[in-house]
Amino acid sequence: GLYLSVTLWNFTGWDSLGSLAGEVKNPNVTYPKGICLALIISIFVYLIPIIACLTIDPNTNNWTDGYIANLASEKATWLAFLIVFGASIGSFGLYSAQISTCSRALWAMAQGSLEERKIFEIVGQNSRWNTPYIAILIHSLIVSILVLSDFSTLIE
């Protein structure tokens, strides 16, 4: 159950693709190609390490936080480094995608009806680069508070 929750957590960006469609050239062609390519890459990025770890230790009850990196360090130190580095890059990618999509959603609400404009007026203020920086700051503050929570608490 927990593995499925984590997997679904890591695929949450798919529901926010529409938030960035206005910034993509020819989204009718680009989006389907990008989605197919990203889906294939994501499947392999998940399956390869899991299959490798299952061949070394098929008892998944031993698997805890950081187990794949610990298992890799027993085989080769450089492999453990690559796993941790890859996980860090993946986390940064998830965070960047969330900032991009969530802040644009807040900004779009600020562009809506008169009532929404009053509520979200401050969020929709843009910098000279047309970036909803207030929305990005609000989102970053919320994420910074959530980071203090235990990950298993967030996904359960």
mmCIF file with all atom_site columns, N, CA and C in Angstrom, residues 3 23 30 33 49 54 58 68-69 77 97 99 109 119 134 136 150 152 154-155:
data_model
loop_
_atom_site.group_PDB
_atom_site.id
_atom_site.type_symbol
_atom_site.label_atom_id
_atom_site.label_alt_id
_atom_site.label_comp_id
_atom_site.label_asym_id
_atom_site.label_entity_id
_atom_site.label_seq_id
_atom_site.pdbx_PDB_ins_code
_atom_site.Cartn_x
_atom_site.Cartn_y
_atom_site.Cartn_z
_atom_site.occupancy
_atom_site.B_iso_or_equiv
_atom_site.pdbx_formal_charge
_atom_site.auth_seq_id
_atom_site.auth_comp_id
_atom_site.auth_asym_id
_atom_site.auth_atom_id
_atom_site.pdbx_PDB_model_num
ATOM 1  N N  . TYR A 1 3   ? 3.999  1.586   -0.977  1.00 0.00 ? 3   TYR A N  1
ATOM 2  C CA . TYR A 1 3   ? 4.735  1.723   -2.237  1.00 0.00 ? 3   TYR A CA 1
ATOM 3  C C  . TYR A 1 3   ? 3.854  2.353   -3.306  1.00 0.00 ? 3   TYR A C  1
ATOM 4  N N  . GLU A 1 23  ? 2.331  28.100  -22.615 1.00 0.00 ? 23  GLU A N  1
ATOM 5  C CA . GLU A 1 23  ? 3.734  28.447  -22.811 1.00 0.00 ? 23  GLU A CA 1
ATOM 6  C C  . GLU A 1 23  ? 4.463  27.452  -23.717 1.00 0.00 ? 23  GLU A C  1
ATOM 7  N N  . THR A 1 30  ? 3.247  18.703  -29.450 1.00 0.00 ? 30  THR A N  1
ATOM 8  C CA . THR A 1 30  ? 4.323  18.577  -28.466 1.00 0.00 ? 30  THR A CA 1
ATOM 9  C C  . THR A 1 30  ? 3.891  17.768  -27.250 1.00 0.00 ? 30  THR A C  1
ATOM 10 N N  . LYS A 1 33  ? 3.697  13.796  -27.744 1.00 0.00 ? 33  LYS A N  1
ATOM 11 C CA . LYS A 1 33  ? 5.052  13.247  -27.884 1.00 0.00 ? 33  LYS A CA 1
ATOM 12 C C  . LYS A 1 33  ? 5.794  13.291  -26.555 1.00 0.00 ? 33  LYS A C  1
ATOM 13 N N  . PRO A 1 49  ? 15.948 -0.037  -11.221 1.00 0.00 ? 49  PRO A N  1
ATOM 14 C CA . PRO A 1 49  ? 16.484 -0.216  -9.867  1.00 0.00 ? 49  PRO A CA 1
ATOM 15 C C  . PRO A 1 49  ? 15.703 -1.234  -9.035  1.00 0.00 ? 49  PRO A C  1
ATOM 16 N N  . LEU A 1 54  ? 15.521 -6.422  -6.444  1.00 0.00 ? 54  LEU A N  1
ATOM 17 C CA . LEU A 1 54  ? 14.812 -7.677  -6.210  1.00 0.00 ? 54  LEU A CA 1
ATOM 18 C C  . LEU A 1 54  ? 15.690 -8.888  -6.511  1.00 0.00 ? 54  LEU A C  1
ATOM 19 N N  . PRO A 1 58  ? 15.276 -10.326 -2.598  1.00 0.00 ? 58  PRO A N  1
ATOM 20 C CA . PRO A 1 58  ? 13.855 -10.401 -2.942  1.00 0.00 ? 58  PRO A CA 1
ATOM 21 C C  . PRO A 1 58  ? 12.905 -10.173 -1.760  1.00 0.00 ? 58  PRO A C  1
ATOM 22 N N  . ILE A 1 68  ? 17.777 1.102   -1.014  1.00 0.00 ? 68  ILE A N  1
ATOM 23 C CA . ILE A 1 68  ? 18.393 0.882   -2.325  1.00 0.00 ? 68  ILE A CA 1
ATOM 24 C C  . ILE A 1 68  ? 19.808 1.460   -2.345  1.00 0.00 ? 68  ILE A C  1
ATOM 25 N N  . ALA A 1 69  ? 19.988 2.638   -1.792  1.00 0.00 ? 69  ALA A N  1
ATOM 26 C CA . ALA A 1 69  ? 21.329 3.236   -1.737  1.00 0.00 ? 69  ALA A CA 1
ATOM 27 C C  . ALA A 1 69  ? 22.254 2.417   -0.831  1.00 0.00 ? 69  ALA A C  1
ATOM 28 N N  . THR A 1 77  ? 30.621 1.765   -4.080  1.00 0.00 ? 77  THR A N  1
ATOM 29 C CA . THR A 1 77  ? 30.379 3.081   -3.481  1.00 0.00 ? 77  THR A CA 1
ATOM 30 C C  . THR A 1 77  ? 29.894 4.079   -4.525  1.00 0.00 ? 77  THR A C  1
ATOM 31 N N  . ALA A 1 97  ? 8.698  21.404  -11.070 1.00 0.00 ? 97  ALA A N  1
ATOM 32 C CA . ALA A 1 97  ? 7.424  21.229  -11.773 1.00 0.00 ? 97  ALA A CA 1
ATOM 33 C C  . ALA A 1 97  ? 6.260  21.723  -10.916 1.00 0.00 ? 97  ALA A C  1
ATOM 34 N N  . ILE A 1 99  ? 6.385  24.037  -8.559  1.00 0.00 ? 99  ILE A N  1
ATOM 35 C CA . ILE A 1 99  ? 6.430  25.502  -8.520  1.00 0.00 ? 99  ILE A CA 1
ATOM 36 C C  . ILE A 1 99  ? 5.841  26.075  -9.806  1.00 0.00 ? 99  ILE A C  1
ATOM 37 N N  . MET A 1 109 ? -6.084 32.070  -11.403 1.00 0.00 ? 109 MET A N  1
ATOM 38 C CA . MET A 1 109 ? -7.255 32.425  -10.601 1.00 0.00 ? 109 MET A CA 1
ATOM 39 C C  . MET A 1 109 ? -7.312 33.929  -10.388 1.00 0.00 ? 109 MET A C  1
ATOM 40 N N  . ILE A 1 119 ? -9.856 38.383  -4.371  1.00 0.00 ? 119 ILE A N  1
ATOM 41 C CA . ILE A 1 119 ? -9.247 37.424  -3.445  1.00 0.00 ? 119 ILE A CA 1
ATOM 42 C C  . ILE A 1 119 ? -7.778 37.199  -3.780  1.00 0.00 ? 119 ILE A C  1
ATOM 43 N N  . ILE A 1 134 ? 4.886  36.346  -6.467  1.00 0.00 ? 134 ILE A N  1
ATOM 44 C CA . ILE A 1 134 ? 4.195  36.258  -5.179  1.00 0.00 ? 134 ILE A CA 1
ATOM 45 C C  . ILE A 1 134 ? 3.619  34.853  -5.009  1.00 0.00 ? 134 ILE A C  1
ATOM 46 N N  . ILE A 1 136 ? 4.735  32.151  -6.417  1.00 0.00 ? 136 ILE A N  1
ATOM 47 C CA . ILE A 1 136 ? 5.871  31.244  -6.216  1.00 0.00 ? 136 ILE A CA 1
ATOM 48 C C  . ILE A 1 136 ? 6.343  31.302  -4.761  1.00 0.00 ? 136 ILE A C  1
ATOM 49 N N  . ASP A 1 150 ? 7.038  14.393  8.478   1.00 0.00 ? 150 ASP A N  1
ATOM 50 C CA . ASP A 1 150 ? 7.555  13.106  8.077   1.00 0.00 ? 150 ASP A CA 1
ATOM 51 C C  . ASP A 1 150 ? 6.908  12.711  6.748   1.00 0.00 ? 150 ASP A C  1
ATOM 52 N N  . SER A 1 152 ? 6.187  9.872   5.365   1.00 0.00 ? 152 SER A N  1
ATOM 53 C CA . SER A 1 152 ? 5.160  8.836   5.440   1.00 0.00 ? 152 SER A CA 1
ATOM 54 C C  . SER A 1 152 ? 3.830  9.425   5.937   1.00 0.00 ? 152 SER A C  1
ATOM 55 N N  . LEU A 1 154 ? 2.772  12.446  5.184   1.00 0.00 ? 154 LEU A N  1
ATOM 56 C CA . LEU A 1 154 ? 2.201  13.183  4.061   1.00 0.00 ? 154 LEU A CA 1
ATOM 57 C C  . LEU A 1 154 ? 1.506  12.273  3.057   1.00 0.00 ? 154 LEU A C  1
ATOM 58 N N  . ILE A 1 155 ? 2.034  11.067  2.861   1.00 0.00 ? 155 ILE A N  1
ATOM 59 C CA . ILE A 1 155 ? 1.471  10.206  1.818   1.00 0.00 ? 155 ILE A CA 1
ATOM 60 C C  . ILE A 1 155 ? 0.411  9.248   2.319   1.00 0.00 ? 155 ILE A C  1
#
